[in-house]
């Protein structure tokens, strides 16, 4: 039996990235850091509480940082995100420096930073590259960066993540895409991910259970099936949903059903009030996928000839977790809103698994 490859997950969220590394087999988490209690609890319920440090990364003293073969994790991306402020002075952008502190201390052979696509164009990214020059904090590491569409690695979703791979065992490029036109495997679709799930969710609320994590009671632990949650839309919302065919969106609404903000805004935000298509991957699943006015989140079933054969609701948390490629065995902690945030913030485990499988032989070779 080969020695497990030890890893640290920073800004771990619910552990989407760790989930992918776990699926690749051979990796053993020795530390994870996350300051959101509900997300840290979800991580702990899946991967163990003992090595999860629930708290601010800046407050972890150097002496507590163990050696590890790999560091993974994504500093919060709101400062870079298209939806965020794009402010380079945003204090959240400085958190990547905490990441570097961990790299200096844990001395991993390889580290993987993930972020939103804008990261590659940011001032912080340029500074990161500069640190890998002689005399910099990352001296000895070779960096490669790529923009990876999750759909090209088997995830049924068109989400793109910027990935930086830092290595002191020789430069490592991003893994080659495996899925898509002209490749060995076809793209996964919304149908592949959710077609087997009940079209009418049986409930609108999570079970009333609580479990103690880090000495605090947290809602959960919930199974995937507990996350199939319906909502109670107004009559007017239902009329709107019913007008939108697969691939369509707010431009399909008749004038009398348009809210003022959309009537006055004739361009932009094309995917809002959108309906998914069965035979395509979904668009990016963000943290508020349960609100159809926020993106293309309506269930894909919509029969043009038969209004009774239409599913007029947004996707459920369970469906969102599937579209993010979480395994069915993954368990969840937190309120409905918190779990949605965990799902939407995660690196799709399927993408993380492709990265982990790609790194594994290089790490094994290096001993
Ligand atoms: C984009 S999410 C990470 C998602 C994760 N990589 C996954 O795959 O599930 C970023 C996380 O960083 C956490 N975070 C932000 N600032 C932090 C800090 N100062 N210390 C610890 N965690 C922090 C947030 O609570 C959030 O869960």
PDB file of N, CA and C in Angstrom, residues 1 46 90 92 95 108 124 126 204 210 247 272:
ATOM      1  N   UNK A   1       0.846  -1.207   0.000  1.00  0.00           N
ATOM      2  CA  UNK A   1       0.000   0.000   0.000  1.00  0.00           C
ATOM      3  C   UNK A   1       0.876   1.250   0.000  1.00  0.00           C
ATOM      4  N   UNK A  46     -18.622  14.982   6.599  1.00  0.00           N
ATOM      5  CA  UNK A  46     -18.186  14.122   5.489  1.00  0.00           C
ATOM      6  C   UNK A  46     -16.765  13.595   5.650  1.00  0.00           C
ATOM      7  N   UNK A  90     -10.083  45.361  -2.099  1.00  0.00           N
ATOM      8  CA  UNK A  90     -10.997  44.553  -1.291  1.00  0.00           C
ATOM      9  C   UNK A  90     -10.176  43.678  -0.340  1.00  0.00           C
ATOM     10  N   UNK A  92     -10.731  41.070   1.061  1.00  0.00           N
ATOM     11  CA  UNK A  92     -10.825  39.629   0.793  1.00  0.00           C
ATOM     12  C   UNK A  92      -9.751  39.184  -0.198  1.00  0.00           C
ATOM     13  N   UNK A  95      -6.505  37.807   1.164  1.00  0.00           N
ATOM     14  CA  UNK A  95      -6.471  36.499   1.828  1.00  0.00           C
ATOM     15  C   UNK A  95      -5.563  35.516   1.109  1.00  0.00           C
ATOM     16  N   UNK A 108       4.392  22.245   0.775  1.00  0.00           N
ATOM     17  CA  UNK A 108       3.832  21.192  -0.070  1.00  0.00           C
ATOM     18  C   UNK A 108       4.653  21.022  -1.355  1.00  0.00           C
ATOM     19  N   UNK A 124      -3.834  40.901  -8.193  1.00  0.00           N
ATOM     20  CA  UNK A 124      -3.361  39.932  -7.200  1.00  0.00           C
ATOM     21  C   UNK A 124      -2.696  38.736  -7.882  1.00  0.00           C
ATOM     22  N   UNK A 126      -1.075  38.835 -10.734  1.00  0.00           N
ATOM     23  CA  UNK A 126       0.249  39.294 -11.191  1.00  0.00           C
ATOM     24  C   UNK A 126       1.241  39.264 -10.022  1.00  0.00           C
ATOM     25  N   UNK A 204     -41.289  21.287   1.767  1.00  0.00           N
ATOM     26  CA  UNK A 204     -40.613  22.573   1.540  1.00  0.00           C
ATOM     27  C   UNK A 204     -39.581  22.853   2.636  1.00  0.00           C
ATOM     28  N   UNK A 210     -30.808  18.316  14.663  1.00  0.00           N
ATOM     29  CA  UNK A 210     -29.594  19.110  14.952  1.00  0.00           C
ATOM     30  C   UNK A 210     -28.499  18.174  15.437  1.00  0.00           C
ATOM     31  N   UNK A 247     -34.334  26.786 -22.565  1.00  0.00           N
ATOM     32  CA  UNK A 247     -33.395  27.683 -23.241  1.00  0.00           C
ATOM     33  C   UNK A 247     -33.873  29.130 -23.257  1.00  0.00           C
ATOM     34  N   UNK A 272     -31.566  35.313 -16.826  1.00  0.00           N
ATOM     35  CA  UNK A 272     -32.493  35.333 -15.696  1.00  0.00           C
ATOM     36  C   UNK A 272     -33.883  34.839 -16.114  1.00  0.00           C
TER      37      UNK A 272
END
